Short mmCIF file of C-alpha atoms and ligand atoms in Angstrom, two decimals:
data_model
loop_
_atom_site.label_atom_id
_atom_site.label_comp_id
_atom_site.label_asym_id
_atom_site.label_seq_id
_atom_site.Cartn_x
_atom_site.Cartn_y
_atom_site.Cartn_z
CA UNK A 36 -23.03 5.55 14.44
CA UNK A 37 -23.40 2.27 16.49
CA UNK A 38 -20.25 0.32 17.53
CA UNK A 39 -18.88 -2.50 15.44
CA UNK A 40 -20.16 -6.05 15.93
CA UNK A 41 -17.16 -7.61 14.19
CA UNK A 42 -13.53 -6.39 14.38
CA UNK A 43 -11.09 -7.98 11.95
CA UNK A 44 -7.56 -7.22 13.06
CA UNK A 45 -5.02 -7.05 10.06
CA UNK A 46 -6.00 -5.81 6.72
CA UNK A 47 -3.62 -7.98 4.74
CA UNK A 48 -5.06 -10.56 2.24
CA UNK A 49 -6.76 -12.65 4.91
CA UNK A 50 -8.18 -9.59 6.76
CA UNK A 51 -9.46 -8.07 3.53
CA UNK A 52 -11.07 -11.46 2.56
CA UNK A 53 -12.74 -12.00 6.06
CA UNK A 54 -14.21 -8.53 6.24
CA UNK A 55 -15.48 -8.68 2.65
CA UNK A 56 -17.09 -12.20 2.98
CA UNK A 57 -18.54 -11.19 6.31
CA UNK A 58 -20.27 -8.32 4.60
CA UNK A 59 -21.18 -10.46 1.52
CA UNK A 60 -22.54 -13.09 3.76
CA UNK A 61 -25.23 -10.72 5.25
CA UNK A 62 -23.46 -8.61 8.01
CA UNK A 63 -23.81 -4.92 7.25
CA UNK A 64 -20.68 -3.22 6.35
CA UNK A 65 -21.09 -0.57 9.03
CA UNK A 66 -21.07 -3.28 11.75
CA UNK A 67 -17.67 -4.46 10.68
CA UNK A 68 -14.31 -2.69 11.43
CA UNK A 69 -11.17 -3.58 9.67
CA UNK A 70 -8.16 -2.53 11.67
CA UNK A 71 -4.60 -2.24 10.67
CA UNK A 72 -1.36 -1.08 12.47
CA UNK A 73 0.00 0.52 9.31
CA UNK A 74 -1.26 3.67 7.54
CA UNK A 75 -1.11 2.13 4.14
CA UNK A 76 -2.46 -1.44 4.01
CA UNK A 77 -1.83 -4.29 1.64
CA UNK A 78 2.19 -3.93 1.69
CA UNK A 79 2.67 -7.64 1.13
CA UNK A 80 0.20 -7.82 -1.76
CA UNK A 81 1.95 -4.88 -3.51
CA UNK A 82 5.49 -6.60 -3.26
CA UNK A 83 4.19 -10.14 -4.03
CA UNK A 84 5.12 -12.00 -7.03
CA UNK A 85 7.85 -9.58 -7.96
CA UNK A 86 5.21 -6.80 -7.77
CA UNK A 87 2.85 -8.80 -10.16
CA UNK A 88 1.01 -10.69 -7.32
CA UNK A 89 0.46 -14.47 -7.96
CA UNK A 90 -3.07 -14.57 -6.85
CA UNK A 91 -3.62 -18.39 -6.98
CA UNK A 92 -2.66 -21.56 -8.78
CA UNK A 93 -4.36 -23.78 -11.30
CA UNK A 94 -4.28 -26.63 -9.02
CA UNK A 95 -4.31 -26.30 -5.35
CA UNK A 96 -4.11 -29.45 -3.22
CA UNK A 97 -3.69 -29.92 0.56
CA UNK A 98 -0.21 -31.33 -0.19
CA UNK A 99 0.96 -28.11 -1.44
CA UNK A 100 0.97 -27.03 2.27
CA UNK A 101 2.85 -27.84 5.28
CA UNK A 102 2.14 -27.22 8.94
CA UNK A 103 -1.04 -28.44 10.47
CA UNK A 104 -3.05 -31.57 9.51
CA UNK A 105 -3.95 -31.94 5.75
CA UNK A 106 -7.57 -32.73 6.29
CA UNK A 107 -7.95 -29.29 8.09
CA UNK A 108 -6.29 -27.55 5.18
CA UNK A 109 -8.59 -29.51 2.75
CA UNK A 110 -11.64 -28.44 4.50
CA UNK A 111 -10.88 -24.80 4.27
CA UNK A 112 -9.65 -24.97 0.65
CA UNK A 113 -12.84 -26.71 -0.43
CA UNK A 114 -14.99 -24.24 1.17
CA UNK A 115 -13.33 -21.56 -1.14
CA UNK A 116 -11.44 -23.20 -3.92
CA UNK A 117 -9.43 -21.46 -6.65
CA UNK A 118 -12.37 -21.50 -9.00
CA UNK A 119 -14.37 -19.31 -6.64
CA UNK A 120 -11.32 -17.18 -5.94
CA UNK A 121 -11.03 -16.55 -9.66
CA UNK A 122 -14.87 -15.84 -10.06
CA UNK A 123 -14.59 -13.43 -7.05
CA UNK A 124 -11.74 -11.41 -8.52
CA UNK A 125 -13.59 -11.43 -11.85
CA UNK A 126 -16.44 -9.98 -10.21
CA UNK A 127 -14.52 -7.09 -8.42
CA UNK A 128 -12.87 -6.29 -11.94
CA UNK A 129 -9.60 -8.22 -11.86
CA UNK A 130 -9.08 -10.28 -14.68
CA UNK A 131 -6.53 -13.10 -14.19
CA UNK A 132 -4.30 -14.78 -16.72
CA UNK A 133 -2.92 -18.28 -16.28
CA UNK A 134 0.86 -18.73 -16.99
CA UNK A 135 2.38 -22.08 -18.22
CA UNK A 136 3.65 -22.58 -14.68
CA UNK A 137 0.17 -22.93 -13.41
CA UNK A 138 0.48 -19.43 -11.59
CA UNK A 139 -2.58 -16.82 -12.01
CA UNK A 140 -1.49 -13.15 -12.29
CA UNK A 141 -3.65 -10.17 -12.87
CA UNK A 142 -3.61 -9.35 -16.70
CA UNK A 143 -2.32 -5.90 -15.81
CA UNK A 144 0.84 -7.62 -14.32
CA UNK A 145 0.47 -5.12 -11.53
CA UNK A 146 -0.24 -6.19 -7.83
CA UNK A 147 -1.72 -2.75 -7.36
CA UNK A 148 -4.64 -3.82 -9.41
CA UNK A 149 -5.44 -6.64 -6.96
CA UNK A 150 -5.11 -4.30 -3.86
CA UNK A 151 -7.19 -1.48 -5.37
CA UNK A 152 -9.97 -3.82 -6.37
CA UNK A 153 -10.16 -5.19 -2.79
CA UNK A 154 -10.10 -1.66 -1.37
CA UNK A 155 -13.01 -0.66 -3.71
CA UNK A 156 -14.91 -3.83 -2.61
CA UNK A 157 -14.41 -2.69 1.12
CA UNK A 158 -15.64 0.72 0.29
CA UNK A 159 -18.69 -0.64 -1.77
CA UNK A 160 -19.74 -2.67 1.18
CA UNK A 161 -19.46 0.10 3.54
CA UNK A 162 -16.88 -1.72 5.78
CA UNK A 163 -15.06 0.72 8.16
CA UNK A 164 -11.21 0.75 7.63
CA UNK A 165 -9.18 2.15 10.46
CA UNK A 166 -5.57 2.27 9.75
CA UNK A 167 -2.57 3.30 11.98
CA UNK A 168 -4.44 1.28 14.84
CA UNK A 169 -2.05 -1.37 16.30
CA UNK A 170 -3.92 -3.73 18.45
CA UNK A 171 -2.03 -4.78 21.50
CA UNK A 172 -4.52 -6.78 23.70
CA UNK A 173 -7.78 -8.54 23.17
CA UNK A 174 -9.74 -9.69 26.28
CA UNK A 175 -13.14 -11.11 26.90
CA UNK A 176 -15.60 -8.87 29.04
CA UNK A 177 -19.00 -10.75 29.48
CA UNK A 178 -20.41 -11.30 25.86
CA UNK A 179 -18.01 -8.77 24.24
CA UNK A 180 -14.48 -8.50 23.03
CA UNK A 181 -12.49 -5.41 24.18
CA UNK A 182 -9.57 -4.52 21.99
CA UNK A 183 -6.78 -2.02 23.22
CA UNK A 184 -4.61 -0.28 20.68
CA UNK A 185 -1.16 1.23 21.15
CA UNK A 186 -2.57 4.59 21.85
CA UNK A 187 -4.61 3.10 24.80
CA UNK A 188 -7.93 3.47 23.03
CA UNK A 189 -10.53 0.69 23.50
CA UNK A 190 -12.81 -0.89 21.05
CA UNK A 191 -15.63 -3.34 21.73
CA UNK A 192 -16.94 -5.98 19.33
CA UNK A 193 -19.05 -9.36 19.50
CA UNK A 194 -16.56 -11.23 17.40
CA UNK A 195 -13.07 -10.81 16.38
CA UNK A 196 -10.97 -12.35 13.53
CA UNK A 197 -7.20 -12.35 14.07
CA UNK A 198 -5.53 -11.89 10.67
CA UNK A 199 -2.26 -10.41 11.75
CA UNK A 200 0.04 -12.70 9.60
CA UNK A 201 3.26 -14.26 10.74
CA UNK A 202 6.82 -12.78 11.34
CA UNK A 203 8.23 -12.43 7.92
CA UNK A 204 9.26 -8.99 6.49
CA UNK A 205 8.23 -7.27 9.80
CA UNK A 206 8.40 -3.86 8.09
CA UNK A 207 5.09 -4.80 6.18
CA UNK A 208 3.46 -4.81 9.54
CA UNK A 209 3.48 -8.47 10.55
CA UNK A 210 5.70 -8.21 13.61
CA UNK A 211 4.30 -11.02 15.82
CA UNK A 212 1.90 -9.18 18.04
CA UNK A 213 -0.97 -11.20 16.75
CA UNK A 214 0.80 -14.39 17.71
CA UNK A 215 1.41 -13.00 21.18
CA UNK A 216 -2.27 -12.07 21.52
CA UNK A 217 -3.36 -15.60 20.48
CA UNK A 218 -0.87 -17.18 23.14
CA UNK A 219 -2.09 -14.66 25.87
CA UNK A 220 -5.64 -15.96 25.05
CA UNK A 221 -4.41 -19.48 25.93
CA UNK A 222 -3.57 -20.60 22.33
CA UNK A 223 -0.62 -23.06 21.75
CA UNK A 224 1.76 -21.72 19.32
CA UNK A 225 3.64 -24.22 17.18
CA UNK A 226 7.24 -22.99 17.00
CA UNK A 227 7.80 -20.40 14.18
CA UNK A 228 10.53 -20.49 11.61
CA UNK A 229 10.99 -18.47 8.27
CA UNK A 230 9.74 -20.24 5.12
CA UNK A 231 10.29 -19.61 1.42
CA UNK A 232 13.66 -17.80 2.15
CA UNK A 233 16.86 -18.17 0.37
CA UNK A 234 19.57 -20.66 1.39
CA UNK A 235 23.02 -19.49 2.13
CA UNK A 236 26.38 -21.04 1.78
CA UNK A 237 30.04 -20.15 2.62
CA UNK A 238 31.30 -22.28 -0.21
CA UNK A 239 32.80 -19.52 -2.51
CA UNK A 240 32.73 -21.57 -5.63
CA UNK A 241 28.96 -21.19 -5.99
CA UNK A 242 29.25 -17.36 -6.07
CA UNK A 243 31.15 -17.58 -9.31
CA UNK A 244 27.82 -18.73 -10.94
CA UNK A 245 25.80 -15.73 -9.53
CA UNK A 246 23.00 -14.85 -11.76
CA UNK A 247 22.54 -18.30 -13.33
CA UNK A 248 19.24 -19.83 -13.23
CA UNK A 249 18.43 -23.45 -14.01
CA UNK A 250 16.03 -26.36 -13.26
CA UNK A 251 17.14 -28.75 -10.41
CA UNK A 252 15.95 -31.05 -7.78
CA UNK A 253 17.10 -30.26 -4.35
CA UNK A 254 17.13 -32.81 -1.57
CA UNK A 255 17.38 -32.50 2.27
CA UNK A 256 19.35 -35.18 3.99
CA UNK A 257 19.07 -35.94 7.62
CA UNK A 258 21.43 -38.33 9.21
CA UNK A 259 22.25 -39.55 5.74
CA UNK A 260 18.52 -40.21 4.79
CA UNK A 261 16.65 -38.33 2.26
CA UNK A 262 13.88 -36.41 4.17
CA UNK A 263 12.63 -34.13 1.49
CA UNK A 264 12.84 -33.37 -2.06
CA UNK A 265 11.68 -30.39 -4.27
CA UNK A 266 12.08 -29.43 -7.76
CA UNK A 267 11.84 -26.25 -9.85
CA UNK A 268 13.96 -23.52 -10.85
CA UNK A 269 17.08 -22.38 -8.79
CA UNK A 270 19.02 -19.11 -8.96
CA UNK A 271 22.64 -18.83 -7.77
CA UNK A 272 23.25 -15.60 -5.93
CA UNK A 273 26.26 -13.91 -4.15
CA UNK A 274 24.88 -15.29 -0.89
CA UNK A 275 23.84 -18.79 -1.86
CA UNK A 276 20.75 -20.17 -3.50
CA UNK A 277 17.41 -18.45 -4.30
CA UNK A 278 14.40 -19.13 -6.48
CA UNK A 279 11.51 -21.47 -6.02
CA UNK A 280 13.32 -24.81 -5.37
CA UNK A 281 15.74 -23.53 -2.69
CA UNK A 282 13.08 -21.35 -1.10
CA UNK A 283 10.47 -24.16 -1.03
CA UNK A 284 13.01 -26.37 0.89
CA UNK A 285 13.96 -23.59 3.35
CA UNK A 286 11.33 -24.37 5.81
CA UNK A 287 12.28 -28.10 5.99
CA UNK A 288 15.97 -27.10 6.37
CA UNK A 289 15.26 -24.62 9.20
CA UNK A 290 12.74 -27.07 10.95
CA UNK A 291 15.51 -29.63 10.97
CA UNK A 292 18.03 -27.04 12.43
CA UNK A 293 18.73 -29.15 15.54
CA UNK A 294 20.20 -31.81 13.22
CA UNK A 295 23.92 -30.80 12.74
CA UNK A 296 24.18 -33.24 9.93
CA UNK A 297 21.40 -31.69 7.79
CA UNK A 298 22.59 -31.43 4.25
CA UNK A 299 21.27 -30.14 1.02
CA UNK A 300 22.20 -31.77 -2.26
CA UNK A 301 21.43 -30.84 -5.71
CA UNK A 302 20.53 -32.89 -8.84
CA UNK A 303 21.41 -30.75 -11.75
CA UNK A 304 19.99 -32.74 -14.41
CA UNK A 305 16.75 -33.59 -12.64
CA UNK A 306 15.07 -35.81 -15.16
CA UNK A 307 18.18 -37.81 -16.09
CA UNK A 308 18.77 -41.23 -14.99
CA UNK A 309 22.24 -41.93 -13.53
CA UNK A 310 22.72 -44.95 -16.01
CA UNK A 311 22.05 -42.64 -18.98
CA UNK A 312 24.57 -40.30 -17.71
CA UNK A 313 27.13 -42.92 -17.33
CA UNK A 314 26.41 -44.55 -20.52
CA UNK A 315 26.72 -41.29 -22.30
CA UNK A 316 30.07 -40.46 -20.92
CA UNK A 317 31.17 -43.89 -21.84
CA UNK A 318 29.77 -43.58 -25.54
CA UNK A 319 31.46 -40.17 -25.67
CA UNK A 320 34.76 -41.65 -24.77
CA UNK A 321 34.56 -44.25 -27.30
CA UNK A 322 33.23 -41.98 -30.16
CA UNK A 323 34.31 -38.48 -29.46
CA UNK A 324 37.29 -38.95 -27.14
CA UNK A 325 39.00 -35.76 -28.05
CA UNK A 326 36.14 -33.56 -26.95
CA UNK A 327 36.57 -31.75 -23.57
CA UNK A 328 34.33 -33.19 -20.94
CA UNK A 329 33.01 -29.78 -20.00
CA UNK A 330 31.77 -28.95 -23.53
CA UNK A 331 30.41 -32.49 -23.88
CA UNK A 332 28.16 -32.02 -20.87
CA UNK A 333 26.82 -28.86 -22.26
CA UNK A 334 26.17 -29.99 -25.72
CA UNK A 335 25.04 -33.54 -24.89
CA UNK A 336 23.11 -32.86 -21.75
CA UNK A 337 22.30 -29.18 -21.86
CA UNK A 338 24.26 -28.39 -18.62
CA UNK A 339 25.15 -24.66 -18.49
CA UNK A 340 28.71 -24.22 -19.59
CA UNK A 341 29.64 -22.43 -16.45
CA UNK A 342 28.18 -25.01 -14.16
CA UNK A 343 29.70 -27.89 -16.39
CA UNK A 344 33.32 -26.29 -15.88
CA UNK A 345 32.60 -25.75 -12.20
CA UNK A 346 31.53 -29.41 -11.58
CA UNK A 347 34.42 -30.71 -13.61
CA UNK A 348 36.70 -28.79 -11.23
CA UNK A 349 34.93 -29.84 -8.18
CA UNK A 350 35.27 -33.52 -9.49
CA UNK A 351 39.04 -33.05 -9.72
CA UNK A 352 39.24 -32.75 -13.68
CA UNK A 353 41.71 -30.68 -15.54
CA UNK A 354 40.07 -27.69 -17.17
CA UNK A 355 40.31 -29.20 -20.65
CA UNK A 356 40.27 -32.80 -19.69
CA UNK A 357 39.08 -34.91 -22.74
CA UNK A 358 36.74 -37.59 -22.74
CA UNK A 359 39.22 -40.30 -23.63
CA UNK A 360 41.23 -39.44 -20.58
CA UNK A 361 38.47 -39.58 -17.91
CA UNK A 362 39.34 -42.21 -15.41
CA UNK A 363 36.67 -44.23 -13.75
CA UNK A 364 37.13 -42.44 -10.43
CA UNK A 365 36.87 -39.08 -12.06
CA UNK A 366 33.86 -40.15 -13.95
CA UNK A 367 32.17 -41.54 -10.63
CA UNK A 368 33.08 -38.22 -8.86
CA UNK A 369 31.63 -36.17 -11.84
CA UNK A 370 28.38 -38.13 -11.93
CA UNK A 371 28.10 -37.38 -8.17
CA UNK A 372 28.67 -33.72 -8.80
CA UNK A 373 25.88 -33.58 -11.42
CA UNK A 374 23.27 -35.86 -9.80
CA UNK A 375 23.88 -35.71 -6.00
CA UNK A 376 25.95 -32.43 -5.32
CA UNK A 377 26.44 -31.26 -1.71
CA UNK A 378 25.79 -27.54 -1.81
CA UNK A 379 27.41 -26.84 1.50
CA UNK A 380 24.22 -24.95 2.65
CA UNK A 381 24.83 -23.39 6.23
CA UNK A 382 21.67 -21.25 6.78
CA UNK A 383 19.13 -19.00 5.27
CA UNK A 384 18.49 -15.25 4.96
CA UNK A 385 15.75 -15.71 7.61
CA UNK A 386 12.72 -13.62 8.25
CA UNK A 387 14.32 -10.63 6.54
CA UNK A 388 13.78 -12.23 3.16
CA UNK A 389 11.14 -14.93 4.08
CA UNK A 390 7.91 -14.75 2.06
CA UNK A 391 5.95 -16.53 4.74
CA UNK A 392 6.26 -17.92 8.35
CA UNK A 393 6.01 -21.77 9.17
CA UNK A 394 4.31 -22.45 12.39
CA UNK A 395 1.64 -20.36 14.19
CA UNK A 396 -1.54 -20.95 16.11
CA UNK A 397 -2.04 -24.82 16.56
CA UNK A 398 -4.83 -26.01 14.33
CA UNK A 399 -5.85 -28.55 16.97
CA UNK A 400 -7.44 -25.71 18.86
CA UNK A 401 -9.40 -24.14 15.98
CA UNK A 402 -12.53 -25.45 14.21
CA UNK A 403 -11.95 -26.19 10.53
CA UNK A 404 -15.59 -25.48 9.53
CA UNK A 405 -15.54 -21.85 11.04
CA UNK A 406 -11.99 -21.18 12.06
CA UNK A 407 -13.27 -20.30 15.52
CA UNK A 408 -11.07 -20.84 18.42
CA UNK A 409 -12.00 -23.93 20.66
CA UNK A 410 -10.56 -22.10 23.65
CA UNK A 411 -12.08 -18.60 23.47
CA UNK A 412 -15.67 -18.26 22.00
CA UNK A 413 -16.11 -15.66 19.39
CA UNK A 414 -12.28 -15.62 18.38
CA UNK A 415 -11.73 -16.57 14.78
CA UNK A 416 -8.33 -16.87 12.79
CA UNK A 417 -7.45 -16.44 9.15
CA UNK A 418 -4.32 -16.37 7.13
CA UNK A 419 -0.75 -16.85 7.98
CA UNK A 420 -1.19 -16.48 11.71
CA UNK A 421 -2.47 -19.96 11.60
CA UNK A 422 0.18 -23.00 11.31
CA UNK A 423 -0.16 -23.56 7.52
CA UNK A 424 2.49 -22.40 4.97
CA UNK A 425 2.43 -23.05 1.30
CA UNK A 426 4.94 -23.61 -1.16
CA UNK A 427 5.67 -20.91 -3.97
CA UNK A 428 3.07 -20.51 -6.67
CA UNK A 429 -0.07 -18.62 -5.21
CA UNK A 430 -0.58 -21.19 -2.58
CA UNK A 431 -0.36 -18.67 0.36
CA UNK A 432 -2.63 -16.00 -1.03
CA UNK A 433 -5.16 -18.94 -1.81
CA UNK A 434 -4.76 -19.94 1.91
CA UNK A 435 -5.48 -16.29 2.85
CA UNK A 436 -8.60 -15.92 0.54
CA UNK A 437 -10.09 -19.20 1.56
CA UNK A 438 -9.46 -18.95 5.37
CA UNK A 439 -10.61 -15.37 5.17
CA UNK A 440 -13.67 -16.43 3.47
CA UNK A 441 -14.42 -19.27 6.05
CA UNK A 442 -13.91 -16.93 9.09
CA UNK A 443 -15.65 -14.02 7.62
CA UNK A 444 -18.80 -16.10 6.44
CA UNK A 445 -18.82 -17.90 9.96
CA UNK A 446 -18.88 -14.58 11.87
CA UNK A 447 -21.79 -13.29 9.63
CA UNK A 448 -23.80 -16.48 10.40
CA UNK A 449 -23.07 -16.32 13.99
CA UNK A 450 -24.15 -12.78 14.31
CA UNK A 451 -27.25 -12.98 12.17
C1 LIG B 170 8.11 -10.71 -0.99
C2 LIG B 170 6.85 -11.64 -0.89
C3 LIG B 170 6.26 -12.11 -2.08
C4 LIG B 170 5.22 -12.85 -2.00
N1 LIG B 170 4.67 -13.30 -2.94
C5 LIG B 170 3.54 -14.14 -2.90
C6 LIG B 170 2.70 -14.42 -4.27
O1 LIG B 170 3.06 -13.96 -5.29
N2 LIG B 170 1.76 -15.31 -4.13
C7 LIG B 170 1.44 -15.79 -2.78
O2 LIG B 170 0.43 -16.66 -2.64
N3 LIG B 170 1.95 -15.40 -1.71
C8 LIG B 170 2.99 -14.52 -1.65
N4 LIG B 170 3.63 -14.13 -0.53
C9 LIG B 170 3.03 -14.56 0.67
C10 LIG B 170 1.72 -13.70 0.99
O3 LIG B 170 2.08 -12.43 0.89
C11 LIG B 170 1.34 -14.01 2.48
O4 LIG B 170 1.14 -15.27 2.70
C12 LIG B 170 -0.03 -13.28 2.70
O5 LIG B 170 0.24 -11.94 2.55
C13 LIG B 170 -0.38 -13.52 4.12
O6 LIG B 170 -1.55 -12.84 4.26
P1 LIG B 170 -2.09 -12.44 5.82
O7 LIG B 170 -3.34 -11.49 5.68
O8 LIG B 170 -2.34 -13.56 6.62
O9 LIG B 170 -0.84 -11.58 6.41
P2 LIG B 170 -0.27 -10.30 6.09
O10 LIG B 170 -0.25 -9.95 4.63
O11 LIG B 170 1.32 -10.29 6.77
O12 LIG B 170 -0.98 -9.24 6.73
C14 LIG B 170 -1.06 -9.03 8.10
C15 LIG B 170 -1.63 -7.51 8.33
O13 LIG B 170 -1.93 -7.39 9.88
C16 LIG B 170 -1.52 -6.24 10.24
N5 LIG B 170 -1.17 -6.22 11.65
C17 LIG B 170 -0.19 -7.09 12.31
N6 LIG B 170 -0.34 -7.05 13.54
C18 LIG B 170 -1.31 -6.00 13.78
C19 LIG B 170 -1.74 -5.66 15.09
N7 LIG B 170 -1.31 -5.86 16.30
N8 LIG B 170 -2.76 -4.74 15.00
C20 LIG B 170 -3.24 -4.44 13.72
N9 LIG B 170 -2.92 -4.85 12.59
C21 LIG B 170 -1.80 -5.72 12.57
C22 LIG B 170 -0.28 -5.96 9.42
O14 LIG B 170 0.09 -4.51 9.26
C23 LIG B 170 -0.75 -6.40 8.11
O15 LIG B 170 -1.28 -5.42 7.36
C24 LIG B 170 4.62 -13.26 -0.71
C25 LIG B 170 5.31 -12.77 0.44
C26 LIG B 170 6.36 -11.82 0.37
C27 LIG B 170 6.91 -11.12 1.70
#
């Protein structure tokens, strides 16, 4: 058998997409090798979306991503948008269902359905999959690339696509080797931090709510000014705060880590105007003065009773304080607790629990139309190794499918 012309390093979502689209764009499957350090590929696909794999989203915009410039992200997403992702998965036998949140999942609700279909497509196209091959270096030798794996074996290819992921959940195979390879080849790395990871607090009061889920808006304040706001559901845990809203905010919190005064505050009734809350408490005092404040907040505004009790306590109220006894100062303190509550966030659970990595290969050194390096000819990138990270909701896989498509197709065209 002749040697490969294209080597795709990393068989996660981006690498699978790159190899498949290189073959679907005219490169023969046998001239493509897909390499992965792990014996069993697709670990992140299998654990994603609570093992249901949130494949994409109904609406995917560049503003759903952070990292490099929006126009770059837009270019890549437009080349392979969610509608094409859905059509592709239908072609390979994965039916998707849209949930009210805008997320698409396989109708089987099993991530394995997605991985198995991608594996079948790799086989159908005749792509060579070599597992247990951890690439340590890549260097240019004349017109070819020479890869060296951890066993000292060499492999030559005319083009390579680096799809080695970021640093999150290193046990899934993304251990940072790919980022080091990019740096050794002269690429600038934008500093990496965990993203989509739970927030932590030492403030013991929140632990009493462990297990409670609610909708909230979370804001990050830097030096007293609001720098970011996210909304969505949040889950109280024994360590702090998890769920979409805290996890979406984590990358912003971590990237402001140098700022000692970074503070996360919660708005527990996100759609409610402050004046409506104040007026409601006043009207309650005038007409239902004997009711306890904690029950009133639950019945009138739908605040979970456990949270209502905690916020009353934090505002300095007696447990059974009645509306008629609420002083102006206590009312103000209570409104602050409900609408602008400092959570005492002091960190995150880091890469250990991060769904993605923020930072990575600087997009300024990569061409948006082909995802080819501007520094080293014949080197392409796709997926999380690049400086792009999405919020929760299928955006990160969409980035992997789209960027894999762009890089794979570009390689096929260049090699035709
Ligand atoms: C718990 C969890 C849940 C998630 N849920 C979702 C979700 O529902 N929807 C969503 O959109 N996103 C989700 N994500 C994010 C998503 O999984 C990633 O964004 C996506 O997998 C990135 O794909 P990738 O191919 O770029 O990197 P990876 O999936 O990390 O794949 C990189 C591959 O490269 C291999 N590799 C690394 N270094 C080398 C080397 N030196 N040589 C050879 N091979 C190498 C690794 O073994 C790995 O197989 C989730 C992530 C986690 C951790």
